[in-house]
Amino acid sequence: GAVGKPNYQAYAGSYTGGANGVYWLSIDQMLGKKHALVSNYTKGAKRKVKQYTGYKIETDLLFPLLRGRDVQRWNASPSLHLLMVQDPQKRMGYEENWLRDKSPLTYTWLAQFRKELAERKSSMIPKEPFYSMYAISDDTFAPYKVVWSEIAYTLKAAVIGSVDDQHLGEKVVVPDHTVILIPSKTEIEAHYVCALL
């Protein structure tokens, strides 16, 4: 058998606890650089939430979202955006006072789903703040990640780094929980691991 500590560790991507319809957004229109009109993506969501279109929020906590269906062999392209309100160091949602002050429109967006978010059954998600998520750490924001879909007939790996998002500019990509990731500090190492896989 293998001895010693492995050189690489794989992680699941961000997990909303079945509340994708709250956090998964499409940008309908940019309003300058700091605000956007968004719609929440509710298709196939486990937890039914109200559908909104043209809802104004700040863009600072929006990131390109990579889903399992977005990953092909050698290629991964985000197709939606994720509202990321999780502190990767503390492993819980940003403090309410901080979020209310920094991004009041985003806080109002989340507050209207307070009941649905409180009803999430996952014991892994912190109860406070009410919009906390799971499986988010510094590794989620690694500059490069080797990624593959959690569910597939064959392993199709790709490397993803930051992307030049058409709305947000240069931003790191955040995989969702249907994507497995291996974080890497350098692009060349990520491509090496990807090629091995």
Short mmCIF file of C-alpha atoms in Angstrom, two decimals:
data_model
loop_
_atom_site.label_atom_id
_atom_site.label_comp_id
_atom_site.label_asym_id
_atom_site.label_seq_id
_atom_site.Cartn_x
_atom_site.Cartn_y
_atom_site.Cartn_z
CA GLY A 1 0.00 0.00 0.00
CA ALA A 2 0.90 3.66 -0.31
CA VAL A 3 2.90 5.18 2.53
CA GLY A 4 3.13 8.81 3.60
CA LYS A 5 1.13 11.91 2.94
CA PRO A 6 -0.30 12.37 -0.57
CA ASN A 7 1.04 15.28 -2.63
CA TYR A 8 -2.42 16.29 -3.79
CA GLN A 9 -5.78 16.54 -2.06
CA ALA A 10 -9.10 16.71 -3.91
CA TYR A 11 -12.03 18.77 -2.63
CA ALA A 12 -15.67 19.25 -3.52
CA GLY A 13 -16.74 22.66 -4.79
CA SER A 14 -19.08 25.15 -3.11
CA TYR A 15 -22.28 23.78 -1.59
CA THR A 16 -25.45 25.83 -1.05
CA GLY A 17 -27.35 23.16 0.88
CA GLY A 18 -29.93 22.80 -1.86
CA ALA A 19 -30.48 26.56 -2.18
CA ASN A 20 -28.94 27.04 -5.62
CA GLY A 21 -31.90 29.24 -6.57
CA VAL A 22 -30.68 31.84 -4.06
CA TYR A 23 -26.96 31.84 -4.93
CA TRP A 24 -26.85 30.91 -8.62
CA LEU A 25 -27.44 34.02 -10.71
CA SER A 26 -27.25 35.20 -14.29
CA ILE A 27 -26.27 38.77 -14.99
CA ASP A 28 -28.90 40.43 -17.17
CA GLN A 29 -27.31 43.87 -17.36
CA MET A 30 -24.44 45.76 -15.79
CA LEU A 31 -25.19 49.12 -14.18
CA GLY A 32 -21.74 50.68 -14.24
CA LYS A 33 -18.98 48.53 -12.69
CA LYS A 34 -20.37 48.09 -9.16
CA HIS A 35 -23.99 47.03 -9.73
CA ALA A 36 -25.92 44.64 -11.95
CA LEU A 37 -29.43 43.47 -12.68
CA VAL A 38 -29.59 39.72 -12.06
CA SER A 39 -31.97 36.78 -12.33
CA ASN A 40 -31.80 33.78 -10.06
CA TYR A 41 -31.37 30.40 -11.72
CA THR A 42 -34.11 28.13 -10.36
CA LYS A 43 -34.12 25.36 -12.97
CA GLY A 44 -33.85 21.97 -11.25
CA ALA A 45 -33.38 23.56 -7.82
CA LYS A 46 -34.13 21.22 -4.89
CA ARG A 47 -35.55 24.05 -2.82
CA LYS A 48 -38.17 26.09 -4.64
CA VAL A 49 -37.69 29.83 -4.30
CA LYS A 50 -39.33 32.80 -5.96
CA GLN A 51 -38.02 33.63 -9.44
CA TYR A 52 -36.71 37.17 -9.91
CA THR A 53 -35.52 38.96 -13.02
CA GLY A 54 -33.83 42.34 -13.17
CA TYR A 55 -33.01 42.44 -9.43
CA LYS A 56 -30.32 45.00 -8.57
CA ILE A 57 -27.35 43.89 -6.45
CA GLU A 58 -23.69 44.77 -6.04
CA THR A 59 -21.18 42.85 -8.17
CA ASP A 60 -18.24 42.58 -5.73
CA LEU A 61 -19.38 39.21 -4.34
CA LEU A 62 -20.31 37.68 -7.71
CA PHE A 63 -17.97 35.09 -9.21
CA PRO A 64 -18.06 32.94 -12.36
CA LEU A 65 -19.64 29.59 -11.40
CA LEU A 66 -18.36 26.31 -12.83
CA ARG A 67 -20.87 23.45 -12.78
CA GLY A 68 -20.21 19.79 -13.56
CA ARG A 69 -21.86 20.15 -16.99
CA ASP A 70 -19.41 22.97 -17.78
CA VAL A 71 -16.36 20.66 -17.60
CA GLN A 72 -15.12 18.75 -20.66
CA ARG A 73 -11.79 17.06 -21.32
CA TRP A 74 -9.12 19.84 -21.37
CA ASN A 75 -11.77 22.59 -21.24
CA ALA A 76 -13.92 24.20 -18.55
CA SER A 77 -16.13 27.24 -19.16
CA PRO A 78 -18.35 28.82 -16.46
CA SER A 79 -21.97 29.35 -17.53
CA LEU A 80 -23.54 31.13 -14.52
CA HIS A 81 -22.49 33.33 -11.60
CA LEU A 82 -22.35 32.53 -7.90
CA LEU A 83 -23.16 34.93 -5.10
CA MET A 84 -20.27 34.17 -2.74
CA VAL A 85 -21.03 35.42 0.78
CA GLN A 86 -18.79 32.96 2.60
CA ASP A 87 -15.62 33.94 4.47
CA PRO A 88 -13.09 31.31 3.26
CA GLN A 89 -10.91 31.68 6.39
CA LYS A 90 -13.70 31.46 8.99
CA ARG A 91 -15.60 28.86 6.92
CA MET A 92 -18.91 30.62 7.57
CA GLY A 93 -20.91 33.47 6.07
CA TYR A 94 -19.49 36.99 6.33
CA GLU A 95 -20.72 38.78 9.46
CA GLU A 96 -24.15 40.29 8.97
CA ASN A 97 -23.12 43.82 9.98
CA TRP A 98 -20.20 43.71 7.57
CA LEU A 99 -22.34 42.45 4.67
CA ARG A 100 -25.15 44.91 5.44
CA ASP A 101 -22.65 47.77 5.35
CA LYS A 102 -20.52 46.63 2.39
CA SER A 103 -23.26 45.24 0.13
CA PRO A 104 -26.70 46.37 1.37
CA LEU A 105 -28.53 45.30 -1.81
CA THR A 106 -26.95 41.84 -1.62
CA TYR A 107 -27.95 41.56 2.03
CA THR A 108 -31.55 42.53 1.16
CA TRP A 109 -31.53 39.90 -1.60
CA LEU A 110 -30.50 37.19 0.88
CA ALA A 111 -32.82 38.40 3.65
CA GLN A 112 -35.92 37.80 1.54
CA PHE A 113 -34.93 34.10 1.42
CA ARG A 114 -34.28 33.83 5.17
CA LYS A 115 -37.04 31.24 5.69
CA GLU A 116 -35.89 29.00 2.83
CA LEU A 117 -32.27 29.22 3.93
CA ALA A 118 -33.18 28.41 7.54
CA GLU A 119 -35.03 25.29 6.37
CA ARG A 120 -31.94 23.75 4.80
CA LYS A 121 -31.41 20.35 6.39
CA SER A 122 -27.64 20.05 6.06
CA SER A 123 -25.91 19.79 9.42
CA MET A 124 -22.64 20.82 7.74
CA ILE A 125 -23.82 24.38 7.10
CA PRO A 126 -23.45 26.84 9.99
CA LYS A 127 -26.81 28.19 11.18
CA GLU A 128 -25.47 31.72 11.60
CA PRO A 129 -25.26 33.86 9.62
CA PHE A 130 -28.39 32.49 7.96
CA TYR A 131 -26.82 32.67 4.47
CA SER A 132 -23.75 30.55 5.29
CA MET A 133 -22.60 28.00 2.75
CA TYR A 134 -20.36 24.91 2.92
CA ALA A 135 -17.17 23.47 1.36
CA ILE A 136 -15.57 26.86 0.79
CA SER A 137 -11.99 27.57 1.85
CA ASP A 138 -8.88 29.24 0.49
CA ASP A 139 -8.57 26.22 -1.85
CA THR A 140 -11.85 27.27 -3.50
CA PHE A 141 -10.09 30.48 -4.58
CA ALA A 142 -6.78 28.87 -5.64
CA PRO A 143 -5.32 30.66 -8.66
CA TYR A 144 -5.43 27.40 -10.64
CA LYS A 145 -7.55 24.31 -10.17
CA VAL A 146 -7.66 20.90 -11.82
CA VAL A 147 -11.36 20.09 -12.11
CA TRP A 148 -13.59 17.22 -13.16
CA SER A 149 -17.27 16.44 -12.89
CA GLU A 150 -18.33 14.45 -9.83
CA ILE A 151 -20.69 12.35 -11.96
CA ALA A 152 -19.46 11.11 -15.33
CA TYR A 153 -18.91 7.87 -17.26
CA THR A 154 -15.23 8.72 -17.72
CA LEU A 155 -12.95 11.16 -15.93
CA LYS A 156 -12.65 14.30 -18.05
CA ALA A 157 -10.27 16.73 -16.37
CA ALA A 158 -9.48 20.35 -17.20
CA VAL A 159 -7.54 23.26 -15.73
CA ILE A 160 -9.32 26.46 -14.73
CA GLY A 161 -7.77 29.67 -13.48
CA SER A 162 -9.19 33.14 -13.47
CA VAL A 163 -11.32 34.16 -16.44
CA ASP A 164 -11.97 37.48 -18.10
CA ASP A 165 -15.69 37.48 -17.40
CA GLN A 166 -17.65 39.55 -19.92
CA HIS A 167 -19.46 41.35 -17.08
CA LEU A 168 -17.09 41.28 -14.11
CA GLY A 169 -13.67 41.41 -15.72
CA GLU A 170 -10.83 39.24 -14.36
CA LYS A 171 -12.18 36.97 -11.61
CA VAL A 172 -11.32 33.61 -10.12
CA VAL A 173 -13.73 30.79 -11.00
CA VAL A 174 -15.61 29.03 -8.19
CA PRO A 175 -16.66 25.39 -8.81
CA ASP A 176 -19.95 24.13 -7.43
CA HIS A 177 -20.35 20.89 -5.43
CA THR A 178 -20.79 18.75 -8.57
CA VAL A 179 -17.19 19.59 -9.47
CA ILE A 180 -14.15 18.04 -7.77
CA LEU A 181 -11.06 20.25 -7.60
CA ILE A 182 -7.37 19.98 -6.83
CA PRO A 183 -5.94 23.43 -6.01
CA SER A 184 -2.62 24.52 -7.48
CA LYS A 185 -0.47 27.62 -7.07
CA THR A 186 1.01 27.39 -10.57
CA GLU A 187 -0.48 26.82 -14.00
CA ILE A 188 2.25 24.40 -15.08
CA GLU A 189 1.67 22.14 -12.06
CA ALA A 190 -2.08 22.19 -12.66
CA HIS A 191 -1.58 21.09 -16.29
CA TYR A 192 0.80 18.37 -15.16
CA VAL A 193 -1.76 16.94 -12.70
CA CYS A 194 -4.53 17.30 -15.28
CA ALA A 195 -2.50 15.38 -17.88
CA LEU A 196 -1.83 12.59 -15.37
CA LEU A 197 -5.56 12.30 -14.64
#
